[in-house]
XYZ file of C-alpha atoms in Angstrom:
536
model
C 55.037 52.790 -20.417
C 56.536 49.462 -19.230
C 60.010 50.972 -19.555
C 58.917 53.954 -17.454
C 57.509 51.651 -14.773
C 60.699 49.598 -14.736
C 62.794 52.747 -14.269
C 60.655 53.995 -11.368
C 60.704 50.524 -9.794
C 64.489 50.487 -9.779
C 64.543 53.914 -8.112
C 62.034 52.974 -5.430
C 63.698 49.651 -4.539
C 61.958 46.959 -2.536
C 59.767 49.302 -0.474
C 56.953 48.908 -3.024
C 56.637 45.179 -2.257
C 54.722 45.927 0.933
C 52.285 48.404 -0.685
C 48.790 47.503 -1.882
C 48.170 47.492 -5.673
C 46.267 50.802 -5.358
C 49.070 52.445 -3.374
C 51.625 50.988 -5.774
C 49.807 52.465 -8.767
C 49.841 55.874 -7.086
C 53.545 55.551 -6.254
C 54.377 54.698 -9.876
C 52.193 57.457 -11.269
C 49.895 55.051 -13.087
C 46.404 56.291 -13.952
C 43.728 54.752 -11.751
C 40.295 53.854 -13.152
C 37.989 52.542 -10.478
C 35.094 52.089 -12.951
C 35.019 50.846 -16.534
C 32.581 51.592 -19.348
C 31.282 48.105 -20.132
C 29.204 49.302 -23.101
C 32.224 50.571 -25.044
C 34.645 47.674 -24.575
C 36.246 46.499 -27.866
C 33.774 44.089 -29.501
C 36.385 42.074 -31.403
C 38.494 41.402 -28.329
C 37.656 37.675 -27.911
C 38.974 36.994 -31.399
C 42.288 38.769 -30.794
C 43.196 38.025 -27.151
C 42.568 34.577 -25.612
C 40.335 34.457 -22.559
C 42.864 32.326 -20.660
C 45.507 35.044 -21.063
C 43.140 37.793 -19.880
C 41.888 35.763 -16.916
C 45.264 34.483 -15.723
C 47.019 37.865 -15.995
C 44.080 40.035 -14.841
C 44.595 42.402 -17.767
C 42.033 43.706 -20.297
C 42.310 46.090 -23.288
C 39.621 48.747 -22.865
C 40.412 51.434 -25.465
C 42.195 51.422 -28.803
C 43.551 53.981 -31.263
C 45.646 53.597 -34.402
C 48.912 53.807 -32.437
C 48.246 52.432 -28.960
C 45.930 50.416 -26.685
C 44.895 51.286 -23.138
C 44.857 48.142 -20.960
C 43.345 47.900 -17.489
C 45.490 45.820 -15.144
C 45.043 44.610 -11.558
C 48.824 44.199 -11.173
C 50.848 47.334 -11.988
C 54.125 45.368 -12.062
C 53.070 42.610 -14.450
C 55.377 43.874 -17.186
C 55.627 40.525 -18.962
C 51.872 40.445 -19.511
C 51.909 44.002 -20.898
C 54.703 43.098 -23.302
C 52.930 39.931 -24.422
C 49.687 41.835 -24.979
C 51.625 44.344 -27.100
C 52.899 41.500 -29.279
C 49.361 40.098 -29.669
C 47.859 43.421 -30.729
C 50.992 44.779 -32.443
C 50.616 48.128 -30.701
C 52.058 50.087 -27.793
C 50.313 49.290 -24.505
C 49.454 52.037 -22.012
C 48.512 50.574 -18.656
C 45.946 51.878 -16.186
C 45.164 50.381 -12.796
C 41.704 48.897 -12.087
C 40.727 47.011 -8.902
C 40.552 43.269 -9.481
C 36.843 42.884 -8.660
C 35.908 45.617 -11.201
C 38.237 44.122 -13.791
C 36.722 40.633 -13.424
C 33.231 42.049 -14.041
C 34.505 43.677 -17.232
C 36.228 40.473 -18.357
C 33.018 38.482 -17.858
C 31.018 41.118 -19.745
C 33.454 41.072 -22.643
C 33.781 37.293 -22.951
C 30.220 36.226 -22.117
C 28.545 33.713 -24.443
C 26.382 35.131 -27.197
C 22.674 35.429 -26.594
C 20.893 32.287 -27.693
C 24.073 30.183 -27.768
C 22.778 27.868 -25.042
C 19.537 27.268 -26.914
C 21.422 26.513 -30.118
C 23.656 24.109 -28.221
C 20.721 22.286 -26.653
C 19.031 22.040 -30.042
C 22.214 20.621 -31.508
C 22.379 17.930 -28.833
C 19.459 16.071 -30.397
C 21.266 16.024 -33.728
C 24.459 14.844 -32.099
C 22.863 12.243 -29.860
C 23.128 9.504 -32.469
C 26.795 10.339 -32.972
C 27.759 10.450 -29.285
C 28.905 6.851 -29.252
C 30.957 7.363 -32.404
C 32.666 10.400 -30.886
C 33.557 8.456 -27.762
C 35.017 5.711 -29.896
C 37.107 8.238 -31.794
C 38.559 9.525 -28.489
C 39.427 5.941 -27.503
C 41.438 5.100 -30.598
C 42.855 1.703 -31.491
C 46.627 1.423 -31.139
C 46.815 -1.042 -34.010
C 44.958 1.170 -36.483
C 47.014 4.370 -36.120
C 49.499 4.127 -38.992
C 49.788 7.613 -40.496
C 50.272 9.685 -37.348
C 53.245 11.890 -36.500
C 56.465 10.004 -35.637
C 56.226 10.740 -31.897
C 52.639 9.425 -31.826
C 53.626 6.250 -33.658
C 56.547 5.736 -31.257
C 54.287 6.036 -28.219
C 51.709 3.703 -29.774
C 54.421 1.113 -30.379
C 55.583 1.378 -26.753
C 52.009 0.925 -25.497
C 51.370 -2.017 -27.834
C 54.630 -3.741 -26.923
C 54.051 -3.344 -23.186
C 50.532 -4.770 -23.443
C 51.660 -7.708 -25.590
C 54.435 -8.524 -23.124
C 51.999 -8.499 -20.198
C 53.547 -5.486 -18.459
C 51.698 -4.067 -15.463
C 53.471 -0.673 -15.548
C 55.380 1.517 -18.012
C 57.997 3.890 -16.589
C 59.201 6.980 -18.493
C 62.272 8.147 -16.574
C 64.258 11.216 -17.748
C 67.975 11.258 -17.010
C 70.754 13.699 -17.855
C 71.421 12.429 -21.380
C 68.454 10.258 -22.326
C 64.949 9.095 -21.530
C 64.724 5.548 -20.192
C 61.582 3.469 -20.800
C 61.136 0.463 -18.507
C 58.398 -2.164 -18.263
C 57.378 -3.974 -15.098
C 56.749 -7.546 -16.221
C 55.836 -10.177 -13.636
C 56.614 -7.733 -10.855
C 60.185 -6.929 -11.961
C 61.333 -3.821 -13.845
C 63.489 -4.182 -16.936
C 64.825 -1.553 -19.353
C 63.368 -1.680 -22.859
C 64.076 1.564 -24.738
C 66.154 4.748 -24.528
C 64.719 7.377 -26.893
C 66.986 10.383 -27.541
C 66.532 13.194 -25.040
C 65.161 15.543 -27.696
C 62.020 13.366 -27.855
C 61.462 13.508 -24.096
C 59.286 16.602 -24.009
C 57.134 15.477 -26.944
C 56.582 11.976 -25.537
C 55.647 13.163 -22.068
C 53.418 15.930 -23.422
C 51.595 13.410 -25.628
C 50.925 11.197 -22.586
C 49.627 14.164 -20.576
C 47.315 15.160 -23.439
C 45.881 11.623 -23.610
C 45.394 11.587 -19.826
C 43.794 15.066 -19.896
C 46.448 16.512 -17.568
C 47.695 20.101 -17.481
C 50.546 20.143 -20.008
C 51.760 23.515 -18.720
C 52.244 22.243 -15.153
C 55.709 20.779 -14.624
C 56.300 21.574 -10.947
C 53.533 19.621 -9.228
C 52.601 15.908 -9.333
C 49.481 15.047 -11.318
C 47.233 11.991 -11.577
C 44.980 11.022 -14.451
C 43.485 8.203 -16.462
C 43.162 7.344 -20.121
C 41.556 4.623 -22.190
C 42.878 3.098 -25.391
C 41.957 0.167 -27.599
C 44.122 -2.584 -28.973
C 42.526 -4.817 -31.544
C 39.056 -4.008 -30.225
C 40.116 -4.656 -26.599
C 39.659 -1.691 -24.252
C 42.570 -1.030 -21.908
C 42.631 1.538 -19.104
C 45.784 3.324 -17.978
C 46.311 5.064 -14.647
C 48.806 7.910 -15.121
C 51.019 9.480 -12.451
C 53.525 12.297 -12.973
C 56.120 13.657 -10.534
C 58.740 16.369 -11.091
C 62.285 14.945 -10.968
C 65.649 16.656 -11.266
C 65.990 16.007 -15.020
C 62.332 16.459 -15.942
C 58.931 14.933 -15.277
C 58.816 11.226 -14.489
C 55.659 9.454 -15.673
C 54.448 5.996 -14.660
C 51.471 4.332 -16.318
C 49.674 1.461 -14.590
C 48.082 -0.804 -17.209
C 44.642 -2.035 -16.187
C 43.958 -4.698 -18.796
C 40.534 -6.163 -18.136
C 41.283 -8.982 -20.558
C 44.020 -10.295 -18.243
C 41.868 -10.342 -15.097
C 40.296 -13.669 -14.223
C 38.013 -13.359 -11.218
C 37.016 -16.175 -8.902
C 38.517 -17.550 -5.703
C 39.260 -20.799 -7.550
C 41.690 -18.858 -9.740
C 43.693 -17.323 -6.862
C 45.971 -20.327 -6.409
C 45.332 -21.052 -2.721
C 46.001 -24.509 -1.319
C 42.793 -26.607 -1.195
C 42.474 -26.597 2.615
C 43.141 -22.839 2.744
C 40.592 -22.208 -0.007
C 37.900 -24.069 1.948
C 38.579 -21.957 5.047
C 38.604 -18.760 2.990
C 35.261 -19.611 1.407
C 33.777 -20.043 4.878
C 35.078 -16.604 5.915
C 33.630 -14.717 2.959
C 30.285 -16.478 3.408
C 29.793 -15.070 6.928
C 27.048 -12.515 7.469
C 29.187 -10.127 9.538
C 32.761 -9.403 10.527
C 35.917 -8.005 8.932
C 38.099 -9.890 6.448
C 41.458 -8.214 5.794
C 43.862 -8.785 2.906
C 47.438 -7.636 3.536
C 50.538 -7.297 1.421
C 52.690 -4.683 -0.353
C 51.634 -2.659 -3.382
C 51.291 -4.838 -6.469
C 50.774 -8.097 -4.579
C 47.296 -8.775 -5.987
C 45.187 -7.658 -3.020
C 42.554 -5.971 -5.204
C 42.155 -9.094 -7.342
C 41.614 -11.164 -4.185
C 38.945 -8.740 -2.945
C 37.196 -8.593 -6.318
C 37.247 -12.385 -6.560
C 35.691 -12.600 -3.093
C 32.907 -10.209 -4.030
C 32.329 -12.089 -7.290
C 32.081 -15.358 -5.336
C 29.356 -14.132 -2.992
C 27.443 -11.868 -5.393
C 23.775 -12.641 -5.976
C 20.568 -10.704 -6.550
C 19.630 -10.873 -2.859
C 22.837 -9.218 -1.644
C 23.580 -5.482 -1.717
C 27.347 -5.105 -2.239
C 28.994 -1.670 -2.260
C 32.628 -0.601 -2.527
C 34.684 2.554 -1.904
C 37.995 2.488 -3.804
C 40.958 4.660 -4.805
C 40.603 4.358 -7.742
C 38.033 1.914 -9.136
C 40.382 -0.347 -11.088
C 37.868 -2.746 -12.653
C 34.119 -2.423 -12.992
C 32.114 -5.304 -11.552
C 28.656 -5.981 -12.916
C 25.880 -5.659 -10.341
C 28.082 -4.057 -7.662
C 27.914 -0.371 -6.712
C 31.469 1.013 -6.824
C 32.431 4.480 -5.566
C 35.721 6.231 -6.301
C 37.208 8.483 -3.614
C 37.690 12.138 -4.522
C 39.779 13.854 -1.795
C 39.611 17.298 -3.467
C 35.867 17.485 -2.776
C 36.057 15.781 0.619
C 35.044 12.304 -0.514
C 37.651 10.183 1.262
C 37.337 6.609 2.536
C 35.790 7.651 5.851
C 33.233 10.042 4.335
C 32.295 7.605 1.575
C 31.958 4.741 4.048
C 29.560 6.745 6.217
C 27.253 7.325 3.256
C 27.533 3.724 2.069
C 26.217 2.540 5.440
C 23.073 4.602 4.834
C 22.455 2.668 1.596
C 21.444 -0.530 3.414
C 24.430 -2.655 2.301
C 24.985 -6.284 3.210
C 28.651 -6.366 2.156
C 31.055 -3.422 2.086
C 34.502 -3.331 0.504
C 36.939 -0.578 1.541
C 39.880 -0.192 -0.830
C 42.313 0.417 2.029
C 42.217 1.225 5.745
C 44.595 4.179 5.926
C 43.607 6.036 9.075
C 41.918 5.707 12.445
C 38.631 7.215 11.287
C 38.186 4.693 8.475
C 39.156 1.820 10.794
C 36.638 2.918 13.434
C 33.787 3.136 10.921
C 34.724 -0.307 9.542
C 34.603 -1.721 13.081
C 31.185 -0.138 13.704
C 29.919 -1.535 10.389
C 30.999 -5.045 11.385
C 29.409 -4.651 14.824
C 26.080 -3.655 13.243
C 25.782 -6.736 11.058
C 27.790 -6.015 7.915
C 30.485 -8.105 6.267
C 33.452 -5.819 5.589
C 36.374 -6.478 3.235
C 39.448 -4.276 3.197
C 43.219 -4.170 2.673
C 46.078 -3.215 4.960
C 49.815 -2.808 4.401
C 51.593 -5.284 6.700
C 54.316 -7.903 6.250
C 52.254 -10.906 7.320
C 48.759 -11.835 8.497
C 49.493 -11.659 12.229
C 50.874 -8.101 11.930
C 47.461 -6.772 10.889
C 46.168 -6.864 14.474
C 48.962 -4.751 16.064
C 48.733 -2.381 13.098
C 45.060 -1.658 13.823
C 45.782 -1.305 17.543
C 48.490 1.234 16.679
C 45.806 3.170 14.793
C 43.906 3.498 18.070
C 41.370 0.669 17.780
C 40.560 -0.986 21.105
C 41.767 -4.640 21.254
C 38.420 -5.912 22.532
C 36.677 -4.462 19.455
C 39.147 -6.209 17.139
C 38.709 -9.533 18.903
C 34.961 -9.443 18.262
C 34.987 -8.119 14.679
C 38.046 -9.374 12.741
C 37.263 -12.900 11.537
C 40.227 -13.559 9.252
C 43.356 -12.081 7.697
C 44.937 -13.088 4.383
C 48.560 -12.198 3.606
C 49.741 -12.631 0.044
C 52.553 -12.123 -2.448
C 52.957 -12.730 -6.176
C 55.911 -14.851 -7.267
C 57.203 -15.425 -10.800
C 56.676 -18.810 -12.432
C 59.416 -20.709 -14.238
C 59.256 -20.172 -18.006
C 57.862 -23.413 -19.509
C 59.835 -22.886 -22.713
C 63.301 -22.943 -21.129
C 62.693 -24.927 -17.943
C 65.438 -27.332 -16.956
C 65.905 -29.859 -14.161
C 68.776 -29.648 -11.663
C 69.922 -31.117 -8.357
C 69.859 -28.405 -5.669
C 72.487 -28.210 -2.903
C 71.226 -28.815 0.634
C 72.086 -25.241 1.660
C 69.557 -23.977 -0.879
C 66.848 -26.263 0.482
C 67.496 -25.312 4.113
C 66.080 -21.833 3.582
C 62.648 -23.352 2.907
C 62.978 -26.178 5.484
C 63.087 -28.755 2.692
C 65.137 -31.929 2.467
C 66.172 -33.898 -0.655
C 63.777 -36.679 0.385
C 60.817 -34.311 0.005
C 61.621 -33.570 -3.621
C 60.206 -35.487 -6.557
C 63.198 -37.578 -7.608
C 65.545 -35.224 -5.757
C 65.260 -32.595 -8.487
C 64.075 -28.971 -8.726
C 63.504 -26.794 -11.786
C 64.740 -23.423 -13.009
C 64.547 -21.308 -16.150
C 67.625 -20.939 -18.318
C 66.420 -17.863 -20.184
C 65.038 -17.595 -23.709
C 63.519 -14.991 -26.076
C 60.004 -15.777 -24.857
C 60.863 -14.738 -21.274
C 63.367 -12.047 -22.387
C 66.194 -14.007 -20.795
C 64.764 -13.865 -17.270
C 63.856 -17.545 -16.926
C 60.402 -16.577 -15.625
C 57.039 -16.091 -17.277
C 53.742 -15.411 -15.509
C 52.985 -15.163 -11.813
C 51.352 -17.234 -9.087
C 50.054 -16.177 -5.682
C 51.329 -17.449 -2.355
C 49.109 -16.987 0.690
C 48.752 -17.407 4.410
C 45.350 -17.356 6.057
C 44.872 -16.498 9.730
C 41.384 -17.416 10.918
C 40.491 -15.941 14.284
C 39.352 -18.655 16.701
C 38.497 -18.349 20.413
C 42.142 -18.716 21.479
C 43.295 -15.919 19.174
C 40.307 -13.773 20.194
C 41.468 -14.076 23.800
C 45.041 -13.110 22.860
C 43.873 -10.098 20.847
C 41.524 -8.892 23.606
C 44.456 -9.011 26.066
C 46.562 -6.942 23.620
C 49.033 -9.802 23.256
C 52.447 -9.280 21.719
C 52.856 -9.998 17.995
C 55.049 -13.008 18.796
C 52.238 -14.508 20.889
C 49.771 -14.067 18.028
C 52.230 -15.759 15.641
C 52.680 -18.564 18.176
C 48.902 -18.969 18.392
C 48.722 -19.114 14.585
C 51.477 -21.754 14.521
C 49.518 -23.869 16.996
C 46.647 -23.818 14.483
C 49.179 -25.175 11.942
C 48.653 -22.168 9.707
C 50.457 -22.436 6.370
C 52.631 -19.328 6.096
C 53.928 -17.611 2.967
C 57.220 -19.524 2.877
C 55.509 -22.863 3.416
C 53.154 -22.192 0.501
C 56.150 -21.073 -1.574
C 57.998 -24.290 -0.688
C 54.990 -26.275 -1.931
C 55.207 -24.480 -5.299
C 58.981 -25.068 -5.476
C 58.472 -28.807 -4.991
C 55.787 -28.755 -7.706
C 58.241 -27.194 -10.177
C 56.205 -23.964 -10.508
C 58.769 -21.526 -9.118
C 62.290 -21.388 -7.692
C 63.765 -21.159 -4.206
C 65.317 -17.784 -5.032
C 61.940 -16.370 -6.045
C 60.232 -17.480 -2.816
C 63.057 -15.985 -0.745
C 62.784 -12.738 -2.715
C 59.185 -12.032 -1.749
C 58.854 -13.554 1.732
C 60.401 -13.157 5.152
C 61.245 -15.776 7.736
C 59.661 -15.206 11.153
C 61.218 -17.139 14.006
């Protein structure tokens, strides 16, 4: 029958493309059955043909003899499905056309759960209740205990273990023409680690997708997922992102290691005077505190540390995040879910009905979210959020560009923190040197300001993988909004005027904080210049 259909299709040409399935069946001379006998469907069908195949292809065997099988199909031209069904049943397939809505009823009738199955399942839940925790623990296996798995599983476990031990924040699996490159982001900088042969690419990436509960058959669309593993009893979360690239799927895993997160504003690394001002900001009863910086600059840690600082039993703190990276005890955290309409704006509206005192918004991305944040601050809430800008002063024009009225910003925004993460000099290979004056000029330093006229740098050693750096430290600038700046913002002042007003307050900017760390021997001039810009 498929051969006959193919022959007719070639004779008719492309004119059939515009016909309905019913008209197409008539054109091809296919038998049409507008009703199906549900009582006499093959009883052993679920054991022989998978439900996913029947559902996805809208095809169902309805009669069977010793030589052939009659299959009802909603698509008369789905020849591949007919051929595949023939292979499954090892018989010739004779197709008939059935409207899709009738076919779906028959499919449901044929594959419905057995009577009493739900009751048996519920009864079994009580027996399994004691084992639920054990089953969860089996799903979250320990990387250090898996010794006898398949080679590809052991390879992936070794990559995960190595990345965690080296303090990597991300693992990149990048397919190229001849190999698969594995890179780790350590201390904010990517470095190549492994190049497995290309023949292992598909198995490695499929294994990751299985762990993250992603669709392993989907290779054309980006996917996002999460997975949880253990390493020596320590639970570690991974955020998984896949995108289709020219040589195959590219997968990036963000490592969310709770063991490496130390919360508390004292641990952020702010200068003492800046820390005092920041503590005053987060202790206010209302207003908006913004944290700005690029992706991976530690904004979430700063926000979490702020919430941890002010948390107490008398305060209702709620957050809306994308995603919830770390769980905070005593704080209600909500993850956005765009597919069901739960975005930042929708979530924020519902949070405000929960009588919060403090609200944290993972990121202000659009005008609607910004407007609701402003209204929350105006009605007596303290709001924390992040924004993507180059420095603290740029946050105000960015919100105005979103459509927020300047006078509303002047009365609600109480402070803006800009931050970056810079690499620290490796303590194992640190050496002293005399810097040239041209190097110091970039940070407005002079030899007289240095301790003994010396600076420090890392030579490179096995402990830092030859980079000369190990660990990271934050650099910050804090813009507190006083009456002068409120006046400038309300008048929609130019960004240069806001920066000038901040300079008059003697605000320590990112480069000035970086220069302080250079003088203290914590980092290098090159590292400060890498992550910060100079604003004239």
